[in-house]
PDB file of C-alpha atoms in Angstrom:
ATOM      1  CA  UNK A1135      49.338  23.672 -26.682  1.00  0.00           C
ATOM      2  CA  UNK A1136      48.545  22.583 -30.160  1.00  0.00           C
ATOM      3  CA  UNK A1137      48.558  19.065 -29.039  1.00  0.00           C
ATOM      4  CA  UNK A1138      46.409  19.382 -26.777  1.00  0.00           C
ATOM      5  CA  UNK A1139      44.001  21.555 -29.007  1.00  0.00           C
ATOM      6  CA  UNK A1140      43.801  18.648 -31.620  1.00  0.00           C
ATOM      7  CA  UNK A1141      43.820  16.367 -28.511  1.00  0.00           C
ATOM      8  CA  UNK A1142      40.411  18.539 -28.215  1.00  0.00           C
ATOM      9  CA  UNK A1143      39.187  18.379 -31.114  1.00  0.00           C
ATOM     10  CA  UNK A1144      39.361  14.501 -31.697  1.00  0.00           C
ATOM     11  CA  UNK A1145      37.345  13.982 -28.713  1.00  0.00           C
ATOM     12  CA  UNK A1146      34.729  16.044 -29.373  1.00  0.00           C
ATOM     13  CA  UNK A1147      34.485  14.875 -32.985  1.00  0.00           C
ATOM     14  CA  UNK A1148      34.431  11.167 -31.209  1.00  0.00           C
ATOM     15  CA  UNK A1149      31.417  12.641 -29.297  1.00  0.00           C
ATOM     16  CA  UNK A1150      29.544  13.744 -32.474  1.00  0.00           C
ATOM     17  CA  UNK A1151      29.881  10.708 -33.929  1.00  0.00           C
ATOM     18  CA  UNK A1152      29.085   8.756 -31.329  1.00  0.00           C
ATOM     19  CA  UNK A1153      26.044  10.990 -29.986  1.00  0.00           C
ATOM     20  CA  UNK A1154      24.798  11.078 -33.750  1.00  0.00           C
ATOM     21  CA  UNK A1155      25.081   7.429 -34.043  1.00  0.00           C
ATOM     22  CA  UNK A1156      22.817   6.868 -30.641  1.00  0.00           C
ATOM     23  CA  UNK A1157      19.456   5.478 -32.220  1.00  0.00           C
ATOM     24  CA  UNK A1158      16.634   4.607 -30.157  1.00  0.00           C
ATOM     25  CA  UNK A1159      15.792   0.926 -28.921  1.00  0.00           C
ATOM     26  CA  UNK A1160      13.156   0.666 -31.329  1.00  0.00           C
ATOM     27  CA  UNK A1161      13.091  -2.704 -30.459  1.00  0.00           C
ATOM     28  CA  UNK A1162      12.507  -2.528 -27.173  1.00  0.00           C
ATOM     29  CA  UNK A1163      10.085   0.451 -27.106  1.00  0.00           C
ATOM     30  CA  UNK A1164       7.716  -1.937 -30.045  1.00  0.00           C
ATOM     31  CA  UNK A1165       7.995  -4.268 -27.255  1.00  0.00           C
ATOM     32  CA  UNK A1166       6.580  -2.743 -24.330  1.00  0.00           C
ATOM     33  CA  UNK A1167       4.170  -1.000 -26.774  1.00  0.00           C
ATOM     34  CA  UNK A1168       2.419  -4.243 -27.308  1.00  0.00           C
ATOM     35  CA  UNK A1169       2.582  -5.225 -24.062  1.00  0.00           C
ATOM     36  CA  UNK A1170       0.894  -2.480 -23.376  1.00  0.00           C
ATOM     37  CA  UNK A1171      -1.828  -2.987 -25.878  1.00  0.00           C
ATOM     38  CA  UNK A1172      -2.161  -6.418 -25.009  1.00  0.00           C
ATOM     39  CA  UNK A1173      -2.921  -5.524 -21.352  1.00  0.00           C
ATOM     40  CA  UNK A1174      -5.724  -3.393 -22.650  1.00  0.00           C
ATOM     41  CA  UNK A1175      -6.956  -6.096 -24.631  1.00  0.00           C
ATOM     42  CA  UNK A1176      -7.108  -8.646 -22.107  1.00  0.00           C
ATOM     43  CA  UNK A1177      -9.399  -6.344 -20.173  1.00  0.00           C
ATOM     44  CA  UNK A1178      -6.393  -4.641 -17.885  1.00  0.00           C
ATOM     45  CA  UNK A1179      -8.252  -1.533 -17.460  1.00  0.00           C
ATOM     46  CA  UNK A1180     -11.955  -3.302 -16.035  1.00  0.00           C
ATOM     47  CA  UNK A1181      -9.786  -6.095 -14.447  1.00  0.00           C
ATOM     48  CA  UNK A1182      -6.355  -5.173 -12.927  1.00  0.00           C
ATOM     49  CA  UNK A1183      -6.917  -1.105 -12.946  1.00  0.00           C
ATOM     50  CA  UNK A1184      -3.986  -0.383 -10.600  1.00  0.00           C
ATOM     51  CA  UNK A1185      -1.882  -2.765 -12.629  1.00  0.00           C
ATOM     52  CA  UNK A1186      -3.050  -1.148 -15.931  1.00  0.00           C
ATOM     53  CA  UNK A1187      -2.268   2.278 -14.686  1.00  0.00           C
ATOM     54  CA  UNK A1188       1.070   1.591 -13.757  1.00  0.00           C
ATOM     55  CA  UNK A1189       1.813   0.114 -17.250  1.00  0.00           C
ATOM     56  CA  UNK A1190       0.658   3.535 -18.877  1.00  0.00           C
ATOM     57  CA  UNK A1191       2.441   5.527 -16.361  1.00  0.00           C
ATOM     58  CA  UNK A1192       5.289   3.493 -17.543  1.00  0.00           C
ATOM     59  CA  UNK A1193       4.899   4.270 -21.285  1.00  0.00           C
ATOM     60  CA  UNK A1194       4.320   7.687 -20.348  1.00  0.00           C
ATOM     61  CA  UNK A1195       7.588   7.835 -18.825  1.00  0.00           C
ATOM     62  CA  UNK A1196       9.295   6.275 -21.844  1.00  0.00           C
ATOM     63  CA  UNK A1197       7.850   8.821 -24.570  1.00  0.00           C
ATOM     64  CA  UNK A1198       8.773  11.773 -22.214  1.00  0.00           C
ATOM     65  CA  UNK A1199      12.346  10.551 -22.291  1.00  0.00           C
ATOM     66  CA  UNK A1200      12.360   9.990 -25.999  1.00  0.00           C
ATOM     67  CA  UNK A1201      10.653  13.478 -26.310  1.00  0.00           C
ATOM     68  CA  UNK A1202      13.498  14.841 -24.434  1.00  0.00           C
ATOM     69  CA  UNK A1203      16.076  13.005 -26.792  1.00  0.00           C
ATOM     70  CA  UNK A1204      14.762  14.643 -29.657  1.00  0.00           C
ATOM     71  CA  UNK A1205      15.757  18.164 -28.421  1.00  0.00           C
ATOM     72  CA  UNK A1206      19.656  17.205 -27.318  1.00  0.00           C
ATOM     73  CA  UNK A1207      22.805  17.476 -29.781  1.00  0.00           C
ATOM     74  CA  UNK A1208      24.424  14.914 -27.989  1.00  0.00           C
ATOM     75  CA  UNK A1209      21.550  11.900 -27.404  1.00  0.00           C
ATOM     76  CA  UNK A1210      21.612   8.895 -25.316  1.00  0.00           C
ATOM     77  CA  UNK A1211      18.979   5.738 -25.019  1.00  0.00           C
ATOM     78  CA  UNK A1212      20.250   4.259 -22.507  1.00  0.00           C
ATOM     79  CA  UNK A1213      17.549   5.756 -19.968  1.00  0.00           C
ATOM     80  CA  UNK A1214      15.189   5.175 -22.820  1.00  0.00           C
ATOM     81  CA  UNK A1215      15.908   1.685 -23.201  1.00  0.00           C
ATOM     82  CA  UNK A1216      15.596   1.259 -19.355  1.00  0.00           C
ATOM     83  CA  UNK A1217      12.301   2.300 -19.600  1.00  0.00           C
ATOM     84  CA  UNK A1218      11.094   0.825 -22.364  1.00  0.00           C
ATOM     85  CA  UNK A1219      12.228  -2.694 -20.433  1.00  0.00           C
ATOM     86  CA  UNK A1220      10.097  -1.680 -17.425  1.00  0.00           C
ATOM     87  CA  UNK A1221       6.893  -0.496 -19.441  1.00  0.00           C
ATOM     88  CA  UNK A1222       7.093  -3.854 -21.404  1.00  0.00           C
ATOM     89  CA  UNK A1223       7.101  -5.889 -17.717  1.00  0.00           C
ATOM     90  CA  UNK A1224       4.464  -3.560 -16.127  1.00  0.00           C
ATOM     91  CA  UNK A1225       2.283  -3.967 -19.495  1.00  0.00           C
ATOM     92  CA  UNK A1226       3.008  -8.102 -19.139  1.00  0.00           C
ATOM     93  CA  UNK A1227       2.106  -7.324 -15.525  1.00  0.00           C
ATOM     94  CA  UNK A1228      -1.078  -6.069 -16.509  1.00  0.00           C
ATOM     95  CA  UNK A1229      -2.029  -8.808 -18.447  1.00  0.00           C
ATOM     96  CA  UNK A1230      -1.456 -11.429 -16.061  1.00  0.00           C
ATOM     97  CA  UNK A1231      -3.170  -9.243 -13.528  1.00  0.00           C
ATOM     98  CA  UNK A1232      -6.002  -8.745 -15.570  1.00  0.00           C
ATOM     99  CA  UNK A1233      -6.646 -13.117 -16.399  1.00  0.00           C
ATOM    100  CA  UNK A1234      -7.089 -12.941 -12.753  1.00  0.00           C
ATOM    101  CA  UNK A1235      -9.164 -10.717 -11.759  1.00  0.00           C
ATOM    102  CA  UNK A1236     -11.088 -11.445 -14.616  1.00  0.00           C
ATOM    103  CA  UNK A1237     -11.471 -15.169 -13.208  1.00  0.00           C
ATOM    104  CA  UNK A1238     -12.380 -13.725  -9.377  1.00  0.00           C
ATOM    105  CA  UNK A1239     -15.077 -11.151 -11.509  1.00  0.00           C
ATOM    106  CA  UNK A1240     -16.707 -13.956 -13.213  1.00  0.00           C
ATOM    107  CA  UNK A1241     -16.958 -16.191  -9.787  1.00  0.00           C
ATOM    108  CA  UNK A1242     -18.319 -12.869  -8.017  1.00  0.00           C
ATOM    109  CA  UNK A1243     -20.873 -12.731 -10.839  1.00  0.00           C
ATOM    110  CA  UNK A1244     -21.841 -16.207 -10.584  1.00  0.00           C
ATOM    111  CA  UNK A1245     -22.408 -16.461  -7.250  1.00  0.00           C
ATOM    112  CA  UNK A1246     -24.191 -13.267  -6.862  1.00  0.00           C
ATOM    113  CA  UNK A1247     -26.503 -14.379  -9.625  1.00  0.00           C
ATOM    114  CA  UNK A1248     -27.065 -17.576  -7.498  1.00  0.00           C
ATOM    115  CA  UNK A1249     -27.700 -15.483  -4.235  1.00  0.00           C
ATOM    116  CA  UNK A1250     -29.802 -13.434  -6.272  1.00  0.00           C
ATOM    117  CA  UNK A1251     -32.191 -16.238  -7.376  1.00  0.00           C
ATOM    118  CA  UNK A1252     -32.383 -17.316  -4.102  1.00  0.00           C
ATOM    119  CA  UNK A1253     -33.630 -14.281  -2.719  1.00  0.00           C
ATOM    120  CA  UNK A1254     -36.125 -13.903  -5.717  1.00  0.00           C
ATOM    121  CA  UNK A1255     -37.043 -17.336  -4.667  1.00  0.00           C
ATOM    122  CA  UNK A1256     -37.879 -16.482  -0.825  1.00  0.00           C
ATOM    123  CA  UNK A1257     -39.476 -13.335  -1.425  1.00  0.00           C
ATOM    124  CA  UNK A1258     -42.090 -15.449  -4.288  1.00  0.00           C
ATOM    125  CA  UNK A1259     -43.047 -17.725  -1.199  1.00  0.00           C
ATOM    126  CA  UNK A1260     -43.550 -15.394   1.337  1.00  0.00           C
ATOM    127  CA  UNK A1261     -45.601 -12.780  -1.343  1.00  0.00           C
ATOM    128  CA  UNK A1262     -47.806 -15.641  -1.571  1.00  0.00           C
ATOM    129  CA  UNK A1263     -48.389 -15.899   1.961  1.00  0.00           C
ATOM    130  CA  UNK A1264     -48.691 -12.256   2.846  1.00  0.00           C
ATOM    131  CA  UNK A1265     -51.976 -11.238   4.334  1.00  0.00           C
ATOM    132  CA  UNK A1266     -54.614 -10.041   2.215  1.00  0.00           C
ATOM    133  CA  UNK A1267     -56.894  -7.474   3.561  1.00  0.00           C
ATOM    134  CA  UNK A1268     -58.426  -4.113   3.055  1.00  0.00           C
ATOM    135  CA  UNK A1269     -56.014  -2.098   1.292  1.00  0.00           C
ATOM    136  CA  UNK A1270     -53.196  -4.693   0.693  1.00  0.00           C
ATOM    137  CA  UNK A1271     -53.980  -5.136  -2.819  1.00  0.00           C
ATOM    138  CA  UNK A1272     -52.347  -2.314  -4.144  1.00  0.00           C
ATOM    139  CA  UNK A1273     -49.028  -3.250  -2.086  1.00  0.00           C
ATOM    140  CA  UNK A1274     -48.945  -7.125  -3.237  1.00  0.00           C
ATOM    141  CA  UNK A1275     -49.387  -5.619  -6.452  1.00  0.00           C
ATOM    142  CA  UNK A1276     -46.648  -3.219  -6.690  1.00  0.00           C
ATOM    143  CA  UNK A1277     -44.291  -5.748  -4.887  1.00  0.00           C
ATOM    144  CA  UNK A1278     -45.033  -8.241  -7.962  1.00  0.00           C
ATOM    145  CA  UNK A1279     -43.994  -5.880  -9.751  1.00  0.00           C
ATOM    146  CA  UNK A1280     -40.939  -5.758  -8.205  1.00  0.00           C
ATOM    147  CA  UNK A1281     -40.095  -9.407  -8.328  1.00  0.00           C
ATOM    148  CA  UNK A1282     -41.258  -9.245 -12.153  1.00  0.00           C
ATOM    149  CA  UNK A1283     -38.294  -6.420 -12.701  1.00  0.00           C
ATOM    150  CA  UNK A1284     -35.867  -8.556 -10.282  1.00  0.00           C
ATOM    151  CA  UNK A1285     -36.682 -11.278 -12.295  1.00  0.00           C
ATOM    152  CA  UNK A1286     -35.743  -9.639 -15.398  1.00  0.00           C
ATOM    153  CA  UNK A1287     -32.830  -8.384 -13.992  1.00  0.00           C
ATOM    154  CA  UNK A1288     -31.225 -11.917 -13.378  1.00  0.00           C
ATOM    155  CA  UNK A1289     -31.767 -12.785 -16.855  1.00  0.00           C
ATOM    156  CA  UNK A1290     -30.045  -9.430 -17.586  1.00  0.00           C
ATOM    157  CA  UNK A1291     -27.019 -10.164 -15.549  1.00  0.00           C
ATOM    158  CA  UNK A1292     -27.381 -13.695 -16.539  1.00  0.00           C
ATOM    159  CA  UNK A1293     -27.093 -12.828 -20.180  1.00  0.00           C
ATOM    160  CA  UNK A1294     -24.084 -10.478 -19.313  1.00  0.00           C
ATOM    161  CA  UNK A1295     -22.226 -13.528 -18.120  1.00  0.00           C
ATOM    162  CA  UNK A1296     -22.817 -14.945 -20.729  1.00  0.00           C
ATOM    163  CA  UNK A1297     -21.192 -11.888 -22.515  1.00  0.00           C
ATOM    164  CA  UNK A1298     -18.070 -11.771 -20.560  1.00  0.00           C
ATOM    165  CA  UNK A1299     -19.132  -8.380 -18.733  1.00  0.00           C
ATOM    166  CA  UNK A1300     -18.334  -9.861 -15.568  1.00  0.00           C
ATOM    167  CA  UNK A1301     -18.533  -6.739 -13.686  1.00  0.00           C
ATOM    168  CA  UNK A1302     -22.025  -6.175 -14.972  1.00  0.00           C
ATOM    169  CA  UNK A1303     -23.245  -8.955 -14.164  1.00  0.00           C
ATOM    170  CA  UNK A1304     -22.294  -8.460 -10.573  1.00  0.00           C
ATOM    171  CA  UNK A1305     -23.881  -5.215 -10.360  1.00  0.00           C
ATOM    172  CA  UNK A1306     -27.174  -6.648 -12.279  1.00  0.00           C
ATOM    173  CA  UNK A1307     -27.398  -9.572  -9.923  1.00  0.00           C
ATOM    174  CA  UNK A1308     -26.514  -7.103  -6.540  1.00  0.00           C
ATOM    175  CA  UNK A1309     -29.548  -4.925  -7.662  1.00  0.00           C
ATOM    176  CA  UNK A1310     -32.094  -7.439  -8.102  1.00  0.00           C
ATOM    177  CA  UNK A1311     -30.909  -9.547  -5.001  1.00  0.00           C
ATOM    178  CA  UNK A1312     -31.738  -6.000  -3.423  1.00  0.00           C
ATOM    179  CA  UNK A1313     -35.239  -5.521  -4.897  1.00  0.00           C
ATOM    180  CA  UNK A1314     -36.295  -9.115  -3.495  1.00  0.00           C
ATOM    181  CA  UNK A1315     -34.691  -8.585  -0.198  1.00  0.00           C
ATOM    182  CA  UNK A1316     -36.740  -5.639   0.343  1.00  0.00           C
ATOM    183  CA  UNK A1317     -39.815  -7.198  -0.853  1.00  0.00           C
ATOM    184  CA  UNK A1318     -39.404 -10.237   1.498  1.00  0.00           C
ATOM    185  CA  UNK A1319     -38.403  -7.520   4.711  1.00  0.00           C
ATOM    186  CA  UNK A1320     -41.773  -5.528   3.826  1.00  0.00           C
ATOM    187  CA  UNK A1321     -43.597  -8.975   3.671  1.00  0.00           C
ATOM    188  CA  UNK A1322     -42.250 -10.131   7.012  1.00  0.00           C
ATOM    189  CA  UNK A1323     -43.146  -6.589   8.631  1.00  0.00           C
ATOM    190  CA  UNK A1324     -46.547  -7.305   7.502  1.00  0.00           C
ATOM    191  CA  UNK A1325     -46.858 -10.857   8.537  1.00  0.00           C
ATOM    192  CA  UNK A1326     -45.329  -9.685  12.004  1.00  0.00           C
ATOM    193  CA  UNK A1327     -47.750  -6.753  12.401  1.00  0.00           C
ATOM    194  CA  UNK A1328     -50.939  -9.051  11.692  1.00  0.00           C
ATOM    195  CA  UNK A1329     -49.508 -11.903  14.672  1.00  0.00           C
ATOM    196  CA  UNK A1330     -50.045  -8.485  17.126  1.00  0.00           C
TER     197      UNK A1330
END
């Protein structure tokens, strides 16, 4: 019986020792830490959201399990390290994600800058054709206006290009596209109405 006592007790002193000696994978958890950072740097969160999201679900998972290391007598990293690999890859994920959408962003941009233009370009013409007449004035007027503000609005999302705020520029472009658009239907109403 007193062999197996001591038997006993040199395990769990084994277990101490080794449980003390358990450190965390520093390494690994600096890694996917910068990952992580990089991602946001490279624009994950306007570019790749889902990606993004993932990689800080990720490094939330990791400090939870290091959180609940730091309460236990007996710790182990292995989980930890585990995680820390997979928040690294989903924060490299993130990165790569967000160079491409960043790339599909700034060809959405451009070419709704171009259709933009064009609009503005069409609805100019046809504001120059519309028919003049007793109280028309005050319309033609206001819809200059509007191509005035479209027109500003392109340089706007123009100048955001230019910027890299892709997603702006997209949204700058959209609005004025809309604003001529609906200047050249109101035109073409009135044209059409005039013919009768």
């Amino acid at each position: 019986m007193r062999v197996r006592f001591g038997f006993l007790i040199l395990v769990l002193g084994l277990a101490v020792t080794v449980g003390g000696c358990a450190t965390p994978p520093t390494a690994d958890i600096e890694a996917a830490k910068t990952a992580i950072t990089n991602a946001g740097t490279a624009g994950a969160g306007e570019y790749a959201a889902a990606s993004f999201t993932a990689a800080q679900d990720a490094q939330a998972a990791l400090d939870a399990e290091l959180k609940a290391q730091e309460g236990k007598s007996f710790k182990s990293f292995d989980k930890a390290k585990a995680l820390a690999v997979a928040a690294k890859a989903a924060g490299e994920k993130a990165t790569t994600d967000a160079a491409a959408g960043k790339e599909k962003a700034k060809a959405d941009a451009t070419l709704a800058i171009a259709d933009a233009k064009t609009a503005l370009t069409e609805a100019q013409a046809l504001l120059d054709k519309a028919p003049k007449g007793k109280g028309s004035a005050a319309d033609i007027a206001a819809m200059k206006t509007d191509l005035t503000t479209a027109a500003t609005t392109i340089s706007e999302a123009k100048a955001a290009l230019g910027n890299v705020k892709y997603l702006d520029a997209k949204v700058k472009a959209e609005s004025a596209k809309n604003a001529a658009t609906t200047v050249k239907t109101a035109v073409e109403a009135a044209m059409a109405a005039k013919k009768k």
